[in-house]
Short mmCIF file of C-alpha atoms in Angstrom, two decimals:
data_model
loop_
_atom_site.label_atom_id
_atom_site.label_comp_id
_atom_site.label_asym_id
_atom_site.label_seq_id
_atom_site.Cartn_x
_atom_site.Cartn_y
_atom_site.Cartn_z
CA UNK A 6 -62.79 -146.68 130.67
CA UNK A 7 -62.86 -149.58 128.49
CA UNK A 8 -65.55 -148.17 126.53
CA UNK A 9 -63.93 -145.12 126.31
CA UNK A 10 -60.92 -146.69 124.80
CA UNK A 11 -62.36 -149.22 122.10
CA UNK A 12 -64.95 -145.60 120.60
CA UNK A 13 -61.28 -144.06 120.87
CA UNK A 14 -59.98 -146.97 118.92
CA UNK A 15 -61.98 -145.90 115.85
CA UNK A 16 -60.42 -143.33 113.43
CA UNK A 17 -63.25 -141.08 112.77
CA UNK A 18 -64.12 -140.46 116.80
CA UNK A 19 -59.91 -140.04 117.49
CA UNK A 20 -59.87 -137.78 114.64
CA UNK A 21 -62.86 -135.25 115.83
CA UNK A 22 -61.63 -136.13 119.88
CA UNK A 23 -57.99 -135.07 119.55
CA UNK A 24 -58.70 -131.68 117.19
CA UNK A 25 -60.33 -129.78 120.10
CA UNK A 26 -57.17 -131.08 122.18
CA UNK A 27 -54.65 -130.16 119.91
CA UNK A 28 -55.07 -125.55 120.04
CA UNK A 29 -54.86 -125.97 123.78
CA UNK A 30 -52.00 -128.54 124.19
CA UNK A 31 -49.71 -126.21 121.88
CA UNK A 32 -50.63 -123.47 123.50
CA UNK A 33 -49.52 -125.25 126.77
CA UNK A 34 -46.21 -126.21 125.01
CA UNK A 35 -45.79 -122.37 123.74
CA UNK A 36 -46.07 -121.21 127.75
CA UNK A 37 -43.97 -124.07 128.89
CA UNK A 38 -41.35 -123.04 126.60
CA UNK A 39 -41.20 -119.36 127.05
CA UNK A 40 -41.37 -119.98 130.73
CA UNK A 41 -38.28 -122.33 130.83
CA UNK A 42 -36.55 -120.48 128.14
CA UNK A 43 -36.56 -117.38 130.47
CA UNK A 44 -35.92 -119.46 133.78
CA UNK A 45 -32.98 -121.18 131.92
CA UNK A 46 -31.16 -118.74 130.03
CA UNK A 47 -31.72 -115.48 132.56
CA UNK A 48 -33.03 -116.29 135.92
CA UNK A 49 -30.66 -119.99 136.75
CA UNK A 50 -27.08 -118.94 137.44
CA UNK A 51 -23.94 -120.09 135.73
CA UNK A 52 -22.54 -123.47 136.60
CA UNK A 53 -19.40 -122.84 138.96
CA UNK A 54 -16.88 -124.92 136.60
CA UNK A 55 -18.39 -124.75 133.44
CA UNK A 56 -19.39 -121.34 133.38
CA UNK A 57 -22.23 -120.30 130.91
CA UNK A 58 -22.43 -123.29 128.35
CA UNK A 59 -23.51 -125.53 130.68
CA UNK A 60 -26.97 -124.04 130.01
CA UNK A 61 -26.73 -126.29 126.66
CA UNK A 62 -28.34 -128.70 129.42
CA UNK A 63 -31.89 -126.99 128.98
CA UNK A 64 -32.19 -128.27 125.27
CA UNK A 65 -29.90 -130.90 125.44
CA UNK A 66 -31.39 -133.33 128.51
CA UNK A 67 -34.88 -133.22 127.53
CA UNK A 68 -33.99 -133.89 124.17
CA UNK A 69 -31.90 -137.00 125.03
CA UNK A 70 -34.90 -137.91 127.28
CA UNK A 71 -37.71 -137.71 125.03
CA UNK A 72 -35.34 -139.57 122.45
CA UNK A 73 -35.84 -142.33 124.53
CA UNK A 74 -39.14 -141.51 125.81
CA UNK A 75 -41.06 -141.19 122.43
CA UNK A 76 -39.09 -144.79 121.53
CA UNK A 77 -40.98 -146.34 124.66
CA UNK A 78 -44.24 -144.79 123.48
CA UNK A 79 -43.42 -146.61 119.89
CA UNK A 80 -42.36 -149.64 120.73
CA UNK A 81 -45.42 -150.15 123.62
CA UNK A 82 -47.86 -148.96 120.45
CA UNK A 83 -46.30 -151.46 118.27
CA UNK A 84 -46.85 -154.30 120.84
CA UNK A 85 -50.49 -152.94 120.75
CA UNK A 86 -50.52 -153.14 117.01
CA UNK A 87 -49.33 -156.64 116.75
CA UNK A 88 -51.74 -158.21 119.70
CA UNK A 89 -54.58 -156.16 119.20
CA UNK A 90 -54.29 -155.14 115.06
CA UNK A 91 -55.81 -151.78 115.78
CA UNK A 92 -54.81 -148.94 113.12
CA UNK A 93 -54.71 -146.20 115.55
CA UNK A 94 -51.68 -147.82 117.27
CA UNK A 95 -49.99 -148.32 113.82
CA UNK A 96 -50.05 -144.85 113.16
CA UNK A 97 -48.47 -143.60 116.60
CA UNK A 98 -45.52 -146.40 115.56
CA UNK A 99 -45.04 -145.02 112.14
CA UNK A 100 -45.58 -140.84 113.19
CA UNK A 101 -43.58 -141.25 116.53
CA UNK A 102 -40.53 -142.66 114.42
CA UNK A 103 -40.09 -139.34 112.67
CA UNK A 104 -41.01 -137.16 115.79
CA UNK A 105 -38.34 -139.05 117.90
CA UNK A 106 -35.77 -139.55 115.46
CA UNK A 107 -35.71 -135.41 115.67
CA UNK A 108 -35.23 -135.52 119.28
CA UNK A 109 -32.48 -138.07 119.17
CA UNK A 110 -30.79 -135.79 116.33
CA UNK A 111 -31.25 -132.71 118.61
CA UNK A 112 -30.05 -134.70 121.50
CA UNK A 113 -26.97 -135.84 119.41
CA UNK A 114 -26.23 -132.14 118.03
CA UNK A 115 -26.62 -130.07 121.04
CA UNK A 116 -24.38 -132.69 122.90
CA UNK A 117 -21.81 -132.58 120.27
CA UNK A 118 -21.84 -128.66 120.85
CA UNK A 119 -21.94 -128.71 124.67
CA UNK A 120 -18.56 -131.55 124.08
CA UNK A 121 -16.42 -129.42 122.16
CA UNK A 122 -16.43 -126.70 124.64
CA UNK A 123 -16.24 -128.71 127.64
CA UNK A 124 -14.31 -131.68 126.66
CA UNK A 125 -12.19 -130.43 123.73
CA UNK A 126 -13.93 -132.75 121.37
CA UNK A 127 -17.12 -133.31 119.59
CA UNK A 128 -17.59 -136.73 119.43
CA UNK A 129 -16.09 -139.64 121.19
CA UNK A 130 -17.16 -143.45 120.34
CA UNK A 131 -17.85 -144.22 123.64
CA UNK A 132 -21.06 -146.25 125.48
CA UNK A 133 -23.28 -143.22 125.50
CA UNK A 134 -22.89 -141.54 122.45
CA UNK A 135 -22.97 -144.96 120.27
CA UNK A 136 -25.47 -146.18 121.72
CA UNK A 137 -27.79 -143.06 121.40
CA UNK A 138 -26.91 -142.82 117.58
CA UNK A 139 -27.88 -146.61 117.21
CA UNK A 140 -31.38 -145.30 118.25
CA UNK A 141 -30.89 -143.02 115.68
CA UNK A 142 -30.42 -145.50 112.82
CA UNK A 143 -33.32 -147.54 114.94
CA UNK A 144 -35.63 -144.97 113.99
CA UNK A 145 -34.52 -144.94 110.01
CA UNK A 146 -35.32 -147.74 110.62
CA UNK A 147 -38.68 -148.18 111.13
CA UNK A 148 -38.96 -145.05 109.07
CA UNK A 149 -37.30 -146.97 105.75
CA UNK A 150 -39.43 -149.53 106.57
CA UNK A 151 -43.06 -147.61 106.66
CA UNK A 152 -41.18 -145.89 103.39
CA UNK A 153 -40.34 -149.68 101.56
CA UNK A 154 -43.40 -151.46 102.07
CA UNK A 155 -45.81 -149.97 100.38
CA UNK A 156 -49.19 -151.71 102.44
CA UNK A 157 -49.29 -149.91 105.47
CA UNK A 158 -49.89 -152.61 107.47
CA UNK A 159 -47.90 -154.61 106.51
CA UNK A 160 -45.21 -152.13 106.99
CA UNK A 161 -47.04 -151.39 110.16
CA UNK A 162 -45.98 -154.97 111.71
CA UNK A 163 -43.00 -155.18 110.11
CA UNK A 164 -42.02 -151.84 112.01
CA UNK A 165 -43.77 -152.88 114.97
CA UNK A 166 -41.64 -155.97 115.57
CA UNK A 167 -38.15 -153.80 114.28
CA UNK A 168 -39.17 -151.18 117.03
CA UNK A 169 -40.21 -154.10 119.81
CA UNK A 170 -36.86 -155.64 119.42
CA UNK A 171 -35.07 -152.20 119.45
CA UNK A 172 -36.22 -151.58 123.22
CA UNK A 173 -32.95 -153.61 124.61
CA UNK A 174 -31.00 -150.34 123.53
CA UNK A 175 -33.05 -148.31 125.97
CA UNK A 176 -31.75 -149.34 129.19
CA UNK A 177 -28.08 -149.60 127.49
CA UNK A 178 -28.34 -145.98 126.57
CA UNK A 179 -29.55 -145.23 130.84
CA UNK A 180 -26.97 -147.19 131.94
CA UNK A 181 -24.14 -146.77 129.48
CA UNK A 182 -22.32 -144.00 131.35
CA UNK A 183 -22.78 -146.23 134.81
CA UNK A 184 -21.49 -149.67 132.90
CA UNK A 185 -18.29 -147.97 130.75
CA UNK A 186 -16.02 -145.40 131.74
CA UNK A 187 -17.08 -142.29 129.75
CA UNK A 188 -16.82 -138.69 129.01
CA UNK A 189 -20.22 -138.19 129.36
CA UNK A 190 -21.68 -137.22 133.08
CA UNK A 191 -22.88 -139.66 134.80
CA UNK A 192 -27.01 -140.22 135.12
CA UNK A 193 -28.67 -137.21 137.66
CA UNK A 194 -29.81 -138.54 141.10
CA UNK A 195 -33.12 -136.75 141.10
CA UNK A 196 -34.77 -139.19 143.72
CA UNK A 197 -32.78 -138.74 146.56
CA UNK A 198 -32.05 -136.84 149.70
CA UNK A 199 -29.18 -135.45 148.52
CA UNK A 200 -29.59 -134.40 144.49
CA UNK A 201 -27.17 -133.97 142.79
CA UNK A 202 -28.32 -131.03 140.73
CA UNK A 203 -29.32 -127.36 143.26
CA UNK A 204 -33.12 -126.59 142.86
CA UNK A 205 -31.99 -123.25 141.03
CA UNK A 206 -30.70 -125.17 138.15
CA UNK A 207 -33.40 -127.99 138.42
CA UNK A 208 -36.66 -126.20 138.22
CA UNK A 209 -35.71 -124.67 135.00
CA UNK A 210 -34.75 -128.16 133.79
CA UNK A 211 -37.90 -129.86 134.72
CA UNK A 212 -40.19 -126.76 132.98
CA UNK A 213 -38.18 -127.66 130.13
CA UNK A 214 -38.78 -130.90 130.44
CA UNK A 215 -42.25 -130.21 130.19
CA UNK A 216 -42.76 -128.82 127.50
CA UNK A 217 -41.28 -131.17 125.46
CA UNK A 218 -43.47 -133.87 126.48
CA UNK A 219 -46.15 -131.38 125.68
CA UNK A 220 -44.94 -130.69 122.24
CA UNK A 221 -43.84 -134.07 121.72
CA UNK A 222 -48.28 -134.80 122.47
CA UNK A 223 -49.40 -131.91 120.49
CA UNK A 224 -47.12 -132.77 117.32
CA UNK A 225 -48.03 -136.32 118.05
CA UNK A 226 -51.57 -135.85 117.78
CA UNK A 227 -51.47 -133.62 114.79
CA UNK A 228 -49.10 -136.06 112.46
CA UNK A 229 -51.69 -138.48 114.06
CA UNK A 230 -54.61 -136.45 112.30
CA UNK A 231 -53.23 -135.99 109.26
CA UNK A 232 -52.22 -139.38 109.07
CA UNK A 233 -55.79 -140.61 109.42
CA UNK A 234 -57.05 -138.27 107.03
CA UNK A 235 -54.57 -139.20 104.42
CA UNK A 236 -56.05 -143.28 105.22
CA UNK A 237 -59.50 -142.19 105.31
CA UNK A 238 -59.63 -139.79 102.34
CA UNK A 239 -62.00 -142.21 100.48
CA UNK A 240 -64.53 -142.62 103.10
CA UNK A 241 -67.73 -140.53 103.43
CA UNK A 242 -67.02 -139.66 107.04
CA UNK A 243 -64.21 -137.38 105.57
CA UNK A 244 -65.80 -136.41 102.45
CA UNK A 245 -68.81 -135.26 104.41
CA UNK A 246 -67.11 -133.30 107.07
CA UNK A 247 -65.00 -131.71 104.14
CA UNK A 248 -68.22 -130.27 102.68
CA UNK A 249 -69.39 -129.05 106.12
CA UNK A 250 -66.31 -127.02 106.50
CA UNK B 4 -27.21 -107.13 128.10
CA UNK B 5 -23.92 -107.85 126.04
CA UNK B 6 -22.76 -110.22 128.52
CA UNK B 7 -25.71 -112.01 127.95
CA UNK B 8 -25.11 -112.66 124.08
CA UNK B 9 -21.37 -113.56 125.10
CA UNK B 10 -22.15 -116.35 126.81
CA UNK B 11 -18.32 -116.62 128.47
CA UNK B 12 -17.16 -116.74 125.32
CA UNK B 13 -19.10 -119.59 124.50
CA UNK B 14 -22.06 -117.93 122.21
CA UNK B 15 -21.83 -120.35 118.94
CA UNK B 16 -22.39 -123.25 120.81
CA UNK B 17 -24.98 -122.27 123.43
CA UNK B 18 -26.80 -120.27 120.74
CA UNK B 19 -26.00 -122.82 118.11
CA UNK B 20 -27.55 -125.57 120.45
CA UNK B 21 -30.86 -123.42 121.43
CA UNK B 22 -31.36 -122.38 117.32
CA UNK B 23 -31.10 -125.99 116.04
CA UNK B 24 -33.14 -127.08 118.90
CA UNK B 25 -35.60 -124.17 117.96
CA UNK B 26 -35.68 -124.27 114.13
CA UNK B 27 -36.35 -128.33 114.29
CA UNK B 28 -39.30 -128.05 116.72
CA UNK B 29 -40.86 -125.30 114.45
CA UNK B 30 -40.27 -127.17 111.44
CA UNK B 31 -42.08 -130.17 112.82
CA UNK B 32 -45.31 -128.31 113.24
CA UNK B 33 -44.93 -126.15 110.01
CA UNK B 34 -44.48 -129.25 107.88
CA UNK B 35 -47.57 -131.10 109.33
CA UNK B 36 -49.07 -127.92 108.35
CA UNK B 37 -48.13 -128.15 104.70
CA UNK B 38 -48.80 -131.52 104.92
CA UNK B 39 -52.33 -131.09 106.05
CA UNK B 40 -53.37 -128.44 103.45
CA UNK B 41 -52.04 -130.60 100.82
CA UNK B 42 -54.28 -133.60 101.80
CA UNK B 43 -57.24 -131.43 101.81
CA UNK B 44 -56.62 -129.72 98.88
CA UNK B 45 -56.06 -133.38 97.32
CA UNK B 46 -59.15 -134.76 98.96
CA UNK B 47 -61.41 -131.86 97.33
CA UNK B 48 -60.11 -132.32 94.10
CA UNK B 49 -61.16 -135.58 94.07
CA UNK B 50 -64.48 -134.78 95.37
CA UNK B 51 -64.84 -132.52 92.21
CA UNK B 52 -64.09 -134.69 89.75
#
């Protein structure tokens, strides 16, 4: 295991490991999606007060999940980076900072559609929807910063520390519509006897789910790839497999 | 069919949310596309030189 991890650890064997992962984890994502898509939109039924937008919820939650998600992934690679100094963790900080500022925008948009209809407004500044577009200026963040400093890594532990520190906004985001008084719903009870969302509507949401961690891998691993190309472009490793092709 | 488009009424903004949600997933992958031809096509220029 350990082995496995420290040949993984080095650029060229990553690079030529992850590309015969990548065609079958997007095609995963692509079946995910159509199956949820067509679970969500056709098969669930409507929602018994709010009708048919409620179905918003299919992009919406595992948007605002992943948002948070792919910020975990970051910060936990950044901690890597600083301890350990390894360049493969510095690139999933700097690529995952553009893949989940994306979800947090989608989460942010979608919600502001699924508001209007249901609550009359788009936007309210209250605990959940500040605090989920303060992870959005997190990740500018530690985008500007990879942007700034030119030495990538330097900007790497720069970024690394910026996106460490930034994890004390994850649980306030979980917890913000438990702590204040909100418009937003309060958090699903999935683990319990009783949830509090039907199986009909739940399935649909989990396949969802799904494949967004799937595309969230796939895209990861391809930004990942091109990243250490663009680093290693003046090594022979490259050059040579270049002429191969 | 047409009921289905409808939405309750509702259409811009559950169709809104699913296109946005649609067009930025694509656009990740298709610019780490671009993004990949251009480094190879700047890496063999440099091997030519």
């Amino acid at each position: 295991m350990w082995k496995f991890l420290h040949r993984l650890s080095s650029l060229k064997y990553f690079y030529e490991w992850s590309g015969k992962w990548v065609p079958w984890l997007l095609g995963l994502t692509a079946v995910l999606m159509l199956v949820g898509l067509y679970w969500g939109l056709l098969v669930a039924p409507a929602d018994y007060q709010q009708g048919e937008s409620y179905r918003i919820i299919y992009v919406h939650v595992p948007s605002a999940w992943m948002s948070m998600f792919v910020y975990v992934v970051m910060a936990g690679a950044g901690f890597v980076a600083i301890v350990w100094r390894t360049k493969l963790s510095e690139i999933v900080v700097s690529e995952c900072a553009i893949i989940g500022a994306t979800f947090t925008a989608l989460a942010l948009v979608t919600g502001m559609l699924w508001g209007k209809p249901t609550w009359g407004t788009y936007w309210q500044w209250d605990a959940r929807m500040t605090s989920e577009l303060i992870l959005l200026f997190l990740y500018f963040g530690i985008i500007a910063v990879h942007s700034v400093i030119e030495e990538p890594r330097t900007a790497a532990r720069v970024a690394s520390i910026l996106a460490i520190i930034g994890v004390i906004n994850i649980p306030i985001i979980h917890y913000s519509v438990t702590w204040w008084s909100s418009l937003h719903q309060p958090n699903m009870q999935l683990i319990s006897k009783t949830p509090s969302v039907h199986p009909s509507m739940l399935y649909p949401l989990l396949v969802m789910a799904t494949a967004f961690q799937f595309y969230f891998v796939s895209l990861l691993l391809i930004r990942m790839r091109n990243a250490i190309l663009y680093r290693e472009r003046i090594t022979n490793w490259v050059k040579n497999s270049l002429a191969r092709d | 069919m047409q009921e289905f488009f409808y939405m309750d009424g509702k259409a811009l903004y559950v169709w809104g949310s699913y296109g946005v949600t649609l067009v930025a997933l694509l656009a990740g992958l298709a610019l780490a596309r671009l993004r990949k031809k251009r480094i190879l096509r700047e890496i063999k220029e440099s091997l030519e030189q």
